Amino acid sequence: MFFRRQSHNHEEDDSSPRDAKVNELRAALGPLSGRSLRYCTDACLKRYLEARNWNVDKAKKMLEETLKWRATYKPEEIRWHEVAHEGETGKVSRANFHDQFGRTVLIMRPGMQNTKSAENNIRHLVYLIENAILNLQEGQEQMSWLIDFTGWSINTHVPVKTVRDIVYILQNHYPERLAICIPYNPPRIFEAFWKVVKYFLDPKTFQKVKFVYPKNKESVEVMKSLFDVENLPSEFGGKATLKYDHEEFSRMMEEDDLKTASYWGFDSKPFNVSNGYSGAETAPLALPAS
């Protein structure tokens, strides 16, 4: 009991200067309004500070760049019907389970690549990142990525330039949103691709990439520590079945579009919703028996 109380006090002592940094950053940003004010929660400011080692000036610059990007790119206004064609094969989707820490899980299947447009591929992924954030459990700020290499080849891989652009957006406009990225059992030929891609990653992001191989005992333990094997698809060493129903997934995304509009306060934007809003919890993809 004594040690627990001591640890708790230590956390309080540690959080106090960090809270001061958050207040300092908020003051440095100056008055905010509209969506910028909605975006810049205390949790958001903490993520930018963490990404810049709690340097207020650097965090301010980074956050201001994101606010400019969001004002132009408008990720919160992307609707599923605008990117649905990119998702027809299920190359990126939100899983219907969280990891052991309550983090949303995005499943990526690069072997299912079905289009050539870099811009549309990026827009589709940004939409799903925003959707993953929308579906985070309370108190959780991060997501996990699982990459299934079934069917992947040099012919189906996303161009290096597109990957570089995706990494830039993730690192600069979604700092500290990625908890872990697990490339699962990549083929040997992927090593050459990875040698190029890894140079785009900053040290923090690089540390979050954990390669997992089913025949490696330590790898298997990593998966067990992060996921419930009952929910985890067999493609990642679990007992569930990974299947993608584009029509069902589309219905869930359309329902989430209404939640997104409500969150950002522009419910009046027209949607292409086929089944109305059911108010149901969004279930994702990759199904156990659930």
C-alpha atoms as a printed R data frame, in Angstrom:
    type eleno elety resid chain resno       x       y       z
1   ATOM     1    CA   MET     A     1   0.000   0.000   0.000
2   ATOM     2    CA   PHE     A     2   2.827   2.349   0.923
3   ATOM     3    CA   PHE     A     3   4.540   1.974  -2.443
4   ATOM     4    CA   ARG     A     4   1.351   2.570  -4.389
5   ATOM     5    CA   ARG     A     5   0.695   5.783  -2.529
6   ATOM     6    CA   GLN     A     6   4.264   6.910  -3.113
7   ATOM     7    CA   SER     A     7   3.977   6.173  -6.841
8   ATOM     8    CA   HIS     A     8   0.716   8.134  -7.035
9   ATOM     9    CA   ASN     A     9   2.312  11.176  -5.399
10  ATOM    10    CA   HIS     A    10   5.195  10.934  -7.824
11  ATOM    11    CA   GLU     A    11   2.735  11.039 -10.726
12  ATOM    12    CA   GLU     A    12   1.098  14.137  -9.285
13  ATOM    13    CA   ASP     A    13   4.478  15.829  -8.850
14  ATOM    14    CA   ASP     A    14   5.392  14.917 -12.411
15  ATOM    15    CA   SER     A    15   2.137  16.160 -13.919
16  ATOM    16    CA   SER     A    16   2.303  19.591 -12.324
17  ATOM    17    CA   PRO     A    17   5.130  21.037 -14.468
18  ATOM    18    CA   ARG     A    18   3.575  19.380 -17.522
19  ATOM    19    CA   ASP     A    19   0.250  21.044 -16.833
20  ATOM    20    CA   ALA     A    20   2.160  24.319 -16.603
21  ATOM    21    CA   LYS     A    21   3.641  23.608 -20.049
22  ATOM    22    CA   VAL     A    22   0.159  22.993 -21.425
23  ATOM    23    CA   ASN     A    23  -1.006  26.344 -20.034
24  ATOM    24    CA   GLU     A    24   2.081  28.026 -21.437
25  ATOM    25    CA   LEU     A    25   1.446  26.558 -24.882
26  ATOM    26    CA   ARG     A    26  -2.209  27.577 -24.797
27  ATOM    27    CA   ALA     A    27  -1.235  31.140 -23.901
28  ATOM    28    CA   ALA     A    28   1.381  31.194 -26.688
29  ATOM    29    CA   LEU     A    29  -1.202  30.102 -29.249
30  ATOM    30    CA   GLY     A    30  -3.390  33.074 -28.415
31  ATOM    31    CA   PRO     A    31  -7.183  33.230 -28.855
32  ATOM    32    CA   LEU     A    32  -8.686  30.328 -30.808
33  ATOM    33    CA   SER     A    33 -12.161  29.899 -32.199
34  ATOM    34    CA   GLY     A    34 -14.307  27.460 -34.153
35  ATOM    35    CA   ARG     A    35 -12.752  24.171 -35.105
36  ATOM    36    CA   SER     A    36  -9.282  25.221 -33.972
37  ATOM    37    CA   LEU     A    37 -10.623  25.726 -30.452
38  ATOM    38    CA   ARG     A    38 -12.423  22.369 -30.623
39  ATOM    39    CA   TYR     A    39  -9.248  20.663 -31.804
40  ATOM    40    CA   CYS     A    40  -6.894  22.149 -29.215
41  ATOM    41    CA   THR     A    41  -7.955  20.263 -26.112
42  ATOM    42    CA   ASP     A    42  -5.510  19.861 -23.237
43  ATOM    43    CA   ALA     A    43  -4.915  16.267 -24.371
44  ATOM    44    CA   CYS     A    44  -4.122  17.535 -27.866
45  ATOM    45    CA   LEU     A    45  -1.636  20.101 -26.551
46  ATOM    46    CA   LYS     A    46   0.044  17.403 -24.465
47  ATOM    47    CA   ARG     A    47   0.532  15.243 -27.561
48  ATOM    48    CA   TYR     A    48   2.253  18.068 -29.449
49  ATOM    49    CA   LEU     A    49   4.421  18.857 -26.442
50  ATOM    50    CA   GLU     A    50   5.341  15.188 -26.076
51  ATOM    51    CA   ALA     A    51   6.253  15.032 -29.770
52  ATOM    52    CA   ARG     A    52   8.606  17.978 -29.284
53  ATOM    53    CA   ASN     A    53  10.075  16.862 -25.949
54  ATOM    54    CA   TRP     A    54   7.991  19.428 -24.053
55  ATOM    55    CA   ASN     A    55   9.596  22.371 -25.818
56  ATOM    56    CA   VAL     A    56   6.793  24.946 -25.970
57  ATOM    57    CA   ASP     A    57   8.177  26.933 -28.921
58  ATOM    58    CA   LYS     A    58   8.656  23.833 -31.050
59  ATOM    59    CA   ALA     A    59   5.270  22.415 -30.058
60  ATOM    60    CA   LYS     A    60   3.619  25.754 -30.915
61  ATOM    61    CA   LYS     A    61   5.192  25.786 -34.370
62  ATOM    62    CA   MET     A    62   4.153  22.185 -34.991
63  ATOM    63    CA   LEU     A    63   0.589  22.757 -33.828
64  ATOM    64    CA   GLU     A    64   0.202  25.931 -35.865
65  ATOM    65    CA   GLU     A    65   1.310  24.015 -38.969
66  ATOM    66    CA   THR     A    66  -1.330  21.392 -38.228
67  ATOM    67    CA   LEU     A    67  -4.043  24.017 -37.806
68  ATOM    68    CA   LYS     A    68  -3.086  25.475 -41.191
69  ATOM    69    CA   TRP     A    69  -3.140  21.995 -42.749
70  ATOM    70    CA   ARG     A    70  -6.517  21.150 -41.228
71  ATOM    71    CA   ALA     A    71  -7.968  24.467 -42.416
72  ATOM    72    CA   THR     A    72  -6.910  23.601 -45.975
73  ATOM    73    CA   TYR     A    73  -7.214  19.809 -46.127
74  ATOM    74    CA   LYS     A    74 -10.322  19.722 -43.894
75  ATOM    75    CA   PRO     A    75  -9.946  16.077 -42.786
76  ATOM    76    CA   GLU     A    76 -13.018  16.317 -40.558
77  ATOM    77    CA   GLU     A    77 -15.158  17.071 -43.614
78  ATOM    78    CA   ILE     A    78 -14.199  13.970 -45.599
79  ATOM    79    CA   ARG     A    79 -17.192  11.677 -45.938
80  ATOM    80    CA   TRP     A    80 -17.180   7.947 -46.520
81  ATOM    81    CA   HIS     A    81 -18.981   8.174 -49.862
82  ATOM    82    CA   GLU     A    82 -16.062  10.307 -51.128
83  ATOM    83    CA   VAL     A    83 -13.462   7.620 -50.380
84  ATOM    84    CA   ALA     A    84 -15.529   4.407 -50.337
85  ATOM    85    CA   HIS     A    85 -14.178   3.245 -53.716
86  ATOM    86    CA   GLU     A    86 -10.708   3.164 -52.158
87  ATOM    87    CA   GLY     A    87 -11.967   0.789 -49.484
88  ATOM    88    CA   GLU     A    88 -13.751  -1.732 -51.683
89  ATOM    89    CA   THR     A    89 -11.129  -4.427 -51.106
90  ATOM    90    CA   GLY     A    90 -10.648  -3.669 -47.408
91  ATOM    91    CA   LYS     A    91  -7.044  -2.555 -47.850
92  ATOM    92    CA   VAL     A    92  -7.446  -0.357 -44.750
93  ATOM    93    CA   SER     A    93 -10.263  -0.721 -42.243
94  ATOM    94    CA   ARG     A    94 -11.072  -0.298 -38.592
95  ATOM    95    CA   ALA     A    95 -11.177  -3.518 -36.602
96  ATOM    96    CA   ASN     A    96 -14.216  -4.496 -34.545
97  ATOM    97    CA   PHE     A    97 -12.056  -4.834 -31.447
98  ATOM    98    CA   HIS     A    98  -9.722  -2.656 -29.414
99  ATOM    99    CA   ASP     A    99  -6.334  -3.757 -28.145
100 ATOM   100    CA   GLN     A   100  -5.724  -4.563 -24.476
101 ATOM   101    CA   PHE     A   101  -5.233  -0.867 -23.716
102 ATOM   102    CA   GLY     A   102  -8.499   0.294 -25.271
103 ATOM   103    CA   ARG     A   103  -6.833   1.593 -28.424
104 ATOM   104    CA   THR     A   104  -8.606   1.565 -31.767
105 ATOM   105    CA   VAL     A   105  -7.037  -0.876 -34.228
106 ATOM   106    CA   LEU     A   106  -6.563  -0.155 -37.920
107 ATOM   107    CA   ILE     A   107  -5.930  -3.198 -40.120
108 ATOM   108    CA   MET     A   108  -3.889  -2.616 -43.255
109 ATOM   109    CA   ARG     A   109  -3.653  -5.126 -46.079
110 ATOM   110    CA   PRO     A   110  -1.320  -3.664 -48.707
111 ATOM   111    CA   GLY     A   111  -1.744  -6.776 -50.852
112 ATOM   112    CA   MET     A   112  -5.334  -5.596 -51.430
113 ATOM   113    CA   GLN     A   113  -4.211  -2.366 -53.106
114 ATOM   114    CA   ASN     A   114  -6.852  -1.550 -55.739
115 ATOM   115    CA   THR     A   115  -6.158   1.979 -57.008
116 ATOM   116    CA   LYS     A   116  -3.312   4.080 -58.371
117 ATOM   117    CA   SER     A   117  -4.144   7.606 -57.202
118 ATOM   118    CA   ALA     A   118  -1.740   8.679 -54.456
119 ATOM   119    CA   GLU     A   119  -3.994  11.573 -53.481
120 ATOM   120    CA   ASN     A   120  -7.046   9.333 -53.071
121 ATOM   121    CA   ASN     A   121  -5.086   6.677 -51.183
122 ATOM   122    CA   ILE     A   122  -3.896   9.305 -48.709
123 ATOM   123    CA   ARG     A   123  -7.355  10.845 -48.377
124 ATOM   124    CA   HIS     A   124  -8.828   7.414 -47.638
125 ATOM   125    CA   LEU     A   125  -6.242   6.749 -44.932
126 ATOM   126    CA   VAL     A   126  -6.693  10.207 -43.376
127 ATOM   127    CA   TYR     A   127 -10.437   9.548 -43.226
128 ATOM   128    CA   LEU     A   128  -9.834   6.272 -41.378
129 ATOM   129    CA   ILE     A   129  -7.315   7.853 -38.990
130 ATOM   130    CA   GLU     A   130  -9.935  10.471 -38.101
131 ATOM   131    CA   ASN     A   131 -12.492   7.679 -37.724
132 ATOM   132    CA   ALA     A   132 -10.155   5.694 -35.476
133 ATOM   133    CA   ILE     A   133  -9.741   8.750 -33.248
134 ATOM   134    CA   LEU     A   134 -13.513   9.182 -33.130
135 ATOM   135    CA   ASN     A   135 -13.806   5.600 -31.843
136 ATOM   136    CA   LEU     A   136 -11.116   5.709 -29.163
137 ATOM   137    CA   GLN     A   137 -12.243   4.593 -25.733
138 ATOM   138    CA   GLU     A   138 -12.531   7.310 -23.106
139 ATOM   139    CA   GLY     A   139  -9.176   8.478 -21.818
140 ATOM   140    CA   GLN     A   140  -7.276   6.865 -24.690
141 ATOM   141    CA   GLU     A   141  -5.415   9.004 -27.220
142 ATOM   142    CA   GLN     A   142  -3.660   6.426 -29.389
143 ATOM   143    CA   MET     A   143  -4.318   3.724 -31.952
144 ATOM   144    CA   SER     A   144  -2.606   0.521 -33.042
145 ATOM   145    CA   TRP     A   145  -1.899  -0.553 -36.616
146 ATOM   146    CA   LEU     A   146  -1.731  -4.153 -37.803
147 ATOM   147    CA   ILE     A   147  -0.315  -4.896 -41.257
148 ATOM   148    CA   ASP     A   148  -1.218  -8.146 -43.017
149 ATOM   149    CA   PHE     A   149   1.096  -8.913 -45.944
150 ATOM   150    CA   THR     A   150  -1.044 -11.601 -47.561
151 ATOM   151    CA   GLY     A   151  -0.854 -11.063 -51.332
152 ATOM   152    CA   TRP     A   152   1.754  -8.310 -51.048
153 ATOM   153    CA   SER     A   153   4.340  -8.051 -53.787
154 ATOM   154    CA   ILE     A   154   6.521  -5.439 -55.434
155 ATOM   155    CA   ASN     A   155   3.770  -5.065 -58.036
156 ATOM   156    CA   THR     A   156   1.096  -4.228 -55.454
157 ATOM   157    CA   HIS     A   157   3.103  -2.062 -53.061
158 ATOM   158    CA   VAL     A   158   2.244   1.587 -52.505
159 ATOM   159    CA   PRO     A   159   4.827   3.861 -54.197
160 ATOM   160    CA   VAL     A   160   7.609   5.074 -51.903
161 ATOM   161    CA   LYS     A   161   6.647   8.731 -52.486
162 ATOM   162    CA   THR     A   162   3.098   8.010 -51.283
163 ATOM   163    CA   VAL     A   163   4.450   6.273 -48.186
164 ATOM   164    CA   ARG     A   164   6.689   9.268 -47.516
165 ATOM   165    CA   ASP     A   165   3.711  11.634 -47.768
166 ATOM   166    CA   ILE     A   166   1.663   9.430 -45.425
167 ATOM   167    CA   VAL     A   167   4.491   9.319 -42.894
168 ATOM   168    CA   TYR     A   168   4.811  13.109 -43.053
169 ATOM   169    CA   ILE     A   169   1.102  13.594 -42.320
170 ATOM   170    CA   LEU     A   170   1.111  11.030 -39.523
171 ATOM   171    CA   GLN     A   171   4.200  12.426 -37.794
172 ATOM   172    CA   ASN     A   172   3.460  16.111 -38.220
173 ATOM   173    CA   HIS     A   173  -0.330  16.307 -37.989
174 ATOM   174    CA   TYR     A   174  -1.201  13.299 -35.817
175 ATOM   175    CA   PRO     A   175   1.672  13.299 -33.315
176 ATOM   176    CA   GLU     A   176   1.556  10.654 -30.587
177 ATOM   177    CA   ARG     A   177  -1.577   9.125 -32.125
178 ATOM   178    CA   LEU     A   178   0.234   5.946 -33.144
179 ATOM   179    CA   ALA     A   179   1.040   3.680 -30.210
180 ATOM   180    CA   ILE     A   180   2.408   0.751 -32.180
181 ATOM   181    CA   CYS     A   181   2.616  -0.459 -35.774
182 ATOM   182    CA   ILE     A   182   2.994  -4.209 -36.300
183 ATOM   183    CA   PRO     A   183   4.087  -5.467 -39.723
184 ATOM   184    CA   TYR     A   184   3.112  -9.138 -39.313
185 ATOM   185    CA   ASN     A   185   5.210 -11.785 -41.024
186 ATOM   186    CA   PRO     A   186   6.409  -9.621 -43.942
187 ATOM   187    CA   PRO     A   187   7.970 -11.477 -46.889
188 ATOM   188    CA   ARG     A   188  11.728 -11.305 -47.293
189 ATOM   189    CA   ILE     A   189  11.370  -9.063 -50.328
190 ATOM   190    CA   PHE     A   190   9.797  -6.423 -48.072
191 ATOM   191    CA   GLU     A   191  13.195  -5.840 -46.446
192 ATOM   192    CA   ALA     A   192  14.413  -3.842 -49.451
193 ATOM   193    CA   PHE     A   193  11.277  -1.675 -49.327
194 ATOM   194    CA   TRP     A   194  11.671  -1.162 -45.572
195 ATOM   195    CA   LYS     A   195  15.295  -0.056 -45.927
196 ATOM   196    CA   VAL     A   196  14.049   2.936 -47.905
197 ATOM   197    CA   VAL     A   197  10.911   3.681 -45.875
198 ATOM   198    CA   LYS     A   198  12.582   3.652 -42.458
199 ATOM   199    CA   TYR     A   199  14.597   6.761 -43.326
200 ATOM   200    CA   PHE     A   200  11.340   8.755 -43.425
201 ATOM   201    CA   LEU     A   201  10.578   7.907 -39.799
202 ATOM   202    CA   ASP     A   202  11.650  10.053 -36.902
203 ATOM   203    CA   PRO     A   203  13.254   8.157 -33.982
204 ATOM   204    CA   LYS     A   204  10.035   8.073 -31.935
205 ATOM   205    CA   THR     A   205   7.970   6.644 -34.772
206 ATOM   206    CA   PHE     A   206  10.704   4.176 -35.674
207 ATOM   207    CA   GLN     A   207  10.623   2.780 -32.132
208 ATOM   208    CA   LYS     A   208   6.906   2.094 -32.502
209 ATOM   209    CA   VAL     A   209   7.353  -0.265 -35.455
210 ATOM   210    CA   LYS     A   210   7.577  -3.846 -34.179
211 ATOM   211    CA   PHE     A   211   8.061  -6.635 -36.697
212 ATOM   212    CA   VAL     A   212   6.340  -9.838 -35.637
213 ATOM   213    CA   TYR     A   213   7.028 -13.327 -36.967
214 ATOM   214    CA   PRO     A   214   4.770 -16.278 -36.030
215 ATOM   215    CA   LYS     A   215   7.687 -18.676 -35.563
216 ATOM   216    CA   ASN     A   216   9.468 -16.341 -33.175
217 ATOM   217    CA   LYS     A   217   8.494 -16.949 -29.535
218 ATOM   218    CA   GLU     A   218   9.149 -13.380 -28.448
219 ATOM   219    CA   SER     A   219   7.007 -12.091 -31.319
220 ATOM   220    CA   VAL     A   220   4.108 -14.295 -30.277
221 ATOM   221    CA   GLU     A   221   4.363 -12.985 -26.719
222 ATOM   222    CA   VAL     A   222   4.252  -9.412 -28.008
223 ATOM   223    CA   MET     A   223   0.944 -10.132 -29.739
224 ATOM   224    CA   LYS     A   224  -0.498 -11.819 -26.655
225 ATOM   225    CA   SER     A   225   0.454  -8.848 -24.492
226 ATOM   226    CA   LEU     A   226  -1.312  -6.435 -26.840
227 ATOM   227    CA   PHE     A   227  -4.360  -8.346 -28.058
228 ATOM   228    CA   ASP     A   228  -6.962 -10.834 -26.945
229 ATOM   229    CA   VAL     A   229  -6.274 -13.851 -29.171
230 ATOM   230    CA   GLU     A   230  -9.993 -14.629 -29.219
231 ATOM   231    CA   ASN     A   231 -10.616 -11.356 -31.085
232 ATOM   232    CA   LEU     A   232  -7.393 -11.299 -33.061
233 ATOM   233    CA   PRO     A   233  -7.727 -12.567 -36.665
234 ATOM   234    CA   SER     A   234  -5.849 -15.737 -37.603
235 ATOM   235    CA   GLU     A   235  -3.775 -13.691 -40.069
236 ATOM   236    CA   PHE     A   236  -2.132 -12.217 -36.971
237 ATOM   237    CA   GLY     A   237  -1.909 -15.420 -34.952
238 ATOM   238    CA   GLY     A   238  -5.328 -15.184 -33.301
239 ATOM   239    CA   LYS     A   239  -8.462 -17.294 -33.383
240 ATOM   240    CA   ALA     A   240 -10.846 -14.950 -35.173
241 ATOM   241    CA   THR     A   241 -11.711 -14.753 -38.845
242 ATOM   242    CA   LEU     A   242 -10.724 -11.683 -40.835
243 ATOM   243    CA   LYS     A   243 -13.335 -10.863 -43.403
244 ATOM   244    CA   TYR     A   244 -14.333  -7.619 -44.986
245 ATOM   245    CA   ASP     A   245 -17.919  -6.838 -45.958
246 ATOM   246    CA   HIS     A   246 -17.763  -3.559 -47.834
247 ATOM   247    CA   GLU     A   247 -21.499  -2.940 -47.652
248 ATOM   248    CA   GLU     A   248 -21.641  -3.489 -43.896
249 ATOM   249    CA   PHE     A   249 -18.485  -1.456 -43.292
250 ATOM   250    CA   SER     A   250 -19.937   1.367 -45.400
251 ATOM   251    CA   ARG     A   251 -23.072   1.451 -43.259
252 ATOM   252    CA   MET     A   252 -20.960   1.821 -40.137
253 ATOM   253    CA   MET     A   253 -18.841   4.567 -41.668
254 ATOM   254    CA   GLU     A   254 -21.959   6.454 -42.755
255 ATOM   255    CA   GLU     A   255 -23.281   6.300 -39.216
256 ATOM   256    CA   ASP     A   256 -19.928   7.555 -37.962
257 ATOM   257    CA   ASP     A   257 -20.064  10.414 -40.453
258 ATOM   258    CA   LEU     A   258 -23.103  11.692 -38.568
259 ATOM   259    CA   LYS     A   259 -21.200  11.456 -35.284
260 ATOM   260    CA   THR     A   260 -18.269  13.327 -36.822
261 ATOM   261    CA   ALA     A   261 -20.574  16.088 -38.047
262 ATOM   262    CA   SER     A   262 -22.136  16.380 -34.602
263 ATOM   263    CA   TYR     A   263 -18.725  16.504 -32.908
264 ATOM   264    CA   TRP     A   264 -17.419  19.264 -35.152
265 ATOM   265    CA   GLY     A   265 -20.724  21.133 -35.163
266 ATOM   266    CA   PHE     A   266 -21.670  21.049 -38.810
267 ATOM   267    CA   ASP     A   267 -24.586  18.659 -38.831
268 ATOM   268    CA   SER     A   268 -26.006  20.419 -41.863
269 ATOM   269    CA   LYS     A   269 -23.373  19.058 -44.281
270 ATOM   270    CA   PRO     A   270 -25.139  16.665 -46.705
271 ATOM   271    CA   PHE     A   271 -24.358  12.978 -46.353
272 ATOM   272    CA   ASN     A   272 -24.857  10.021 -48.585
273 ATOM   273    CA   VAL     A   273 -26.382   7.878 -45.838
274 ATOM   274    CA   SER     A   274 -28.310   4.899 -47.075
275 ATOM   275    CA   ASN     A   275 -29.758   3.571 -43.842
276 ATOM   276    CA   GLY     A   276 -30.144   6.544 -41.548
277 ATOM   277    CA   TYR     A   277 -28.588   6.953 -38.115
278 ATOM   278    CA   SER     A   278 -29.200   4.064 -35.787
279 ATOM   279    CA   GLY     A   279 -27.243   5.465 -32.856
280 ATOM   280    CA   ALA     A   280 -25.426   2.128 -32.568
281 ATOM   281    CA   GLU     A   281 -21.849   1.835 -31.397
282 ATOM   282    CA   THR     A   282 -19.630   1.633 -34.394
283 ATOM   283    CA   ALA     A   283 -18.371  -1.843 -34.899
284 ATOM   284    CA   PRO     A   284 -15.499  -2.185 -37.319
285 ATOM   285    CA   LEU     A   285 -13.973  -4.834 -39.319
286 ATOM   286    CA   ALA     A   286 -11.977  -7.989 -38.726
287 ATOM   287    CA   LEU     A   287 -14.278 -10.274 -36.997
288 ATOM   288    CA   PRO     A   288 -13.863 -12.781 -34.324
289 ATOM   289    CA   ALA     A   289 -17.040 -14.552 -33.960
290 ATOM   290    CA   SER     A   290 -18.356 -11.203 -32.998
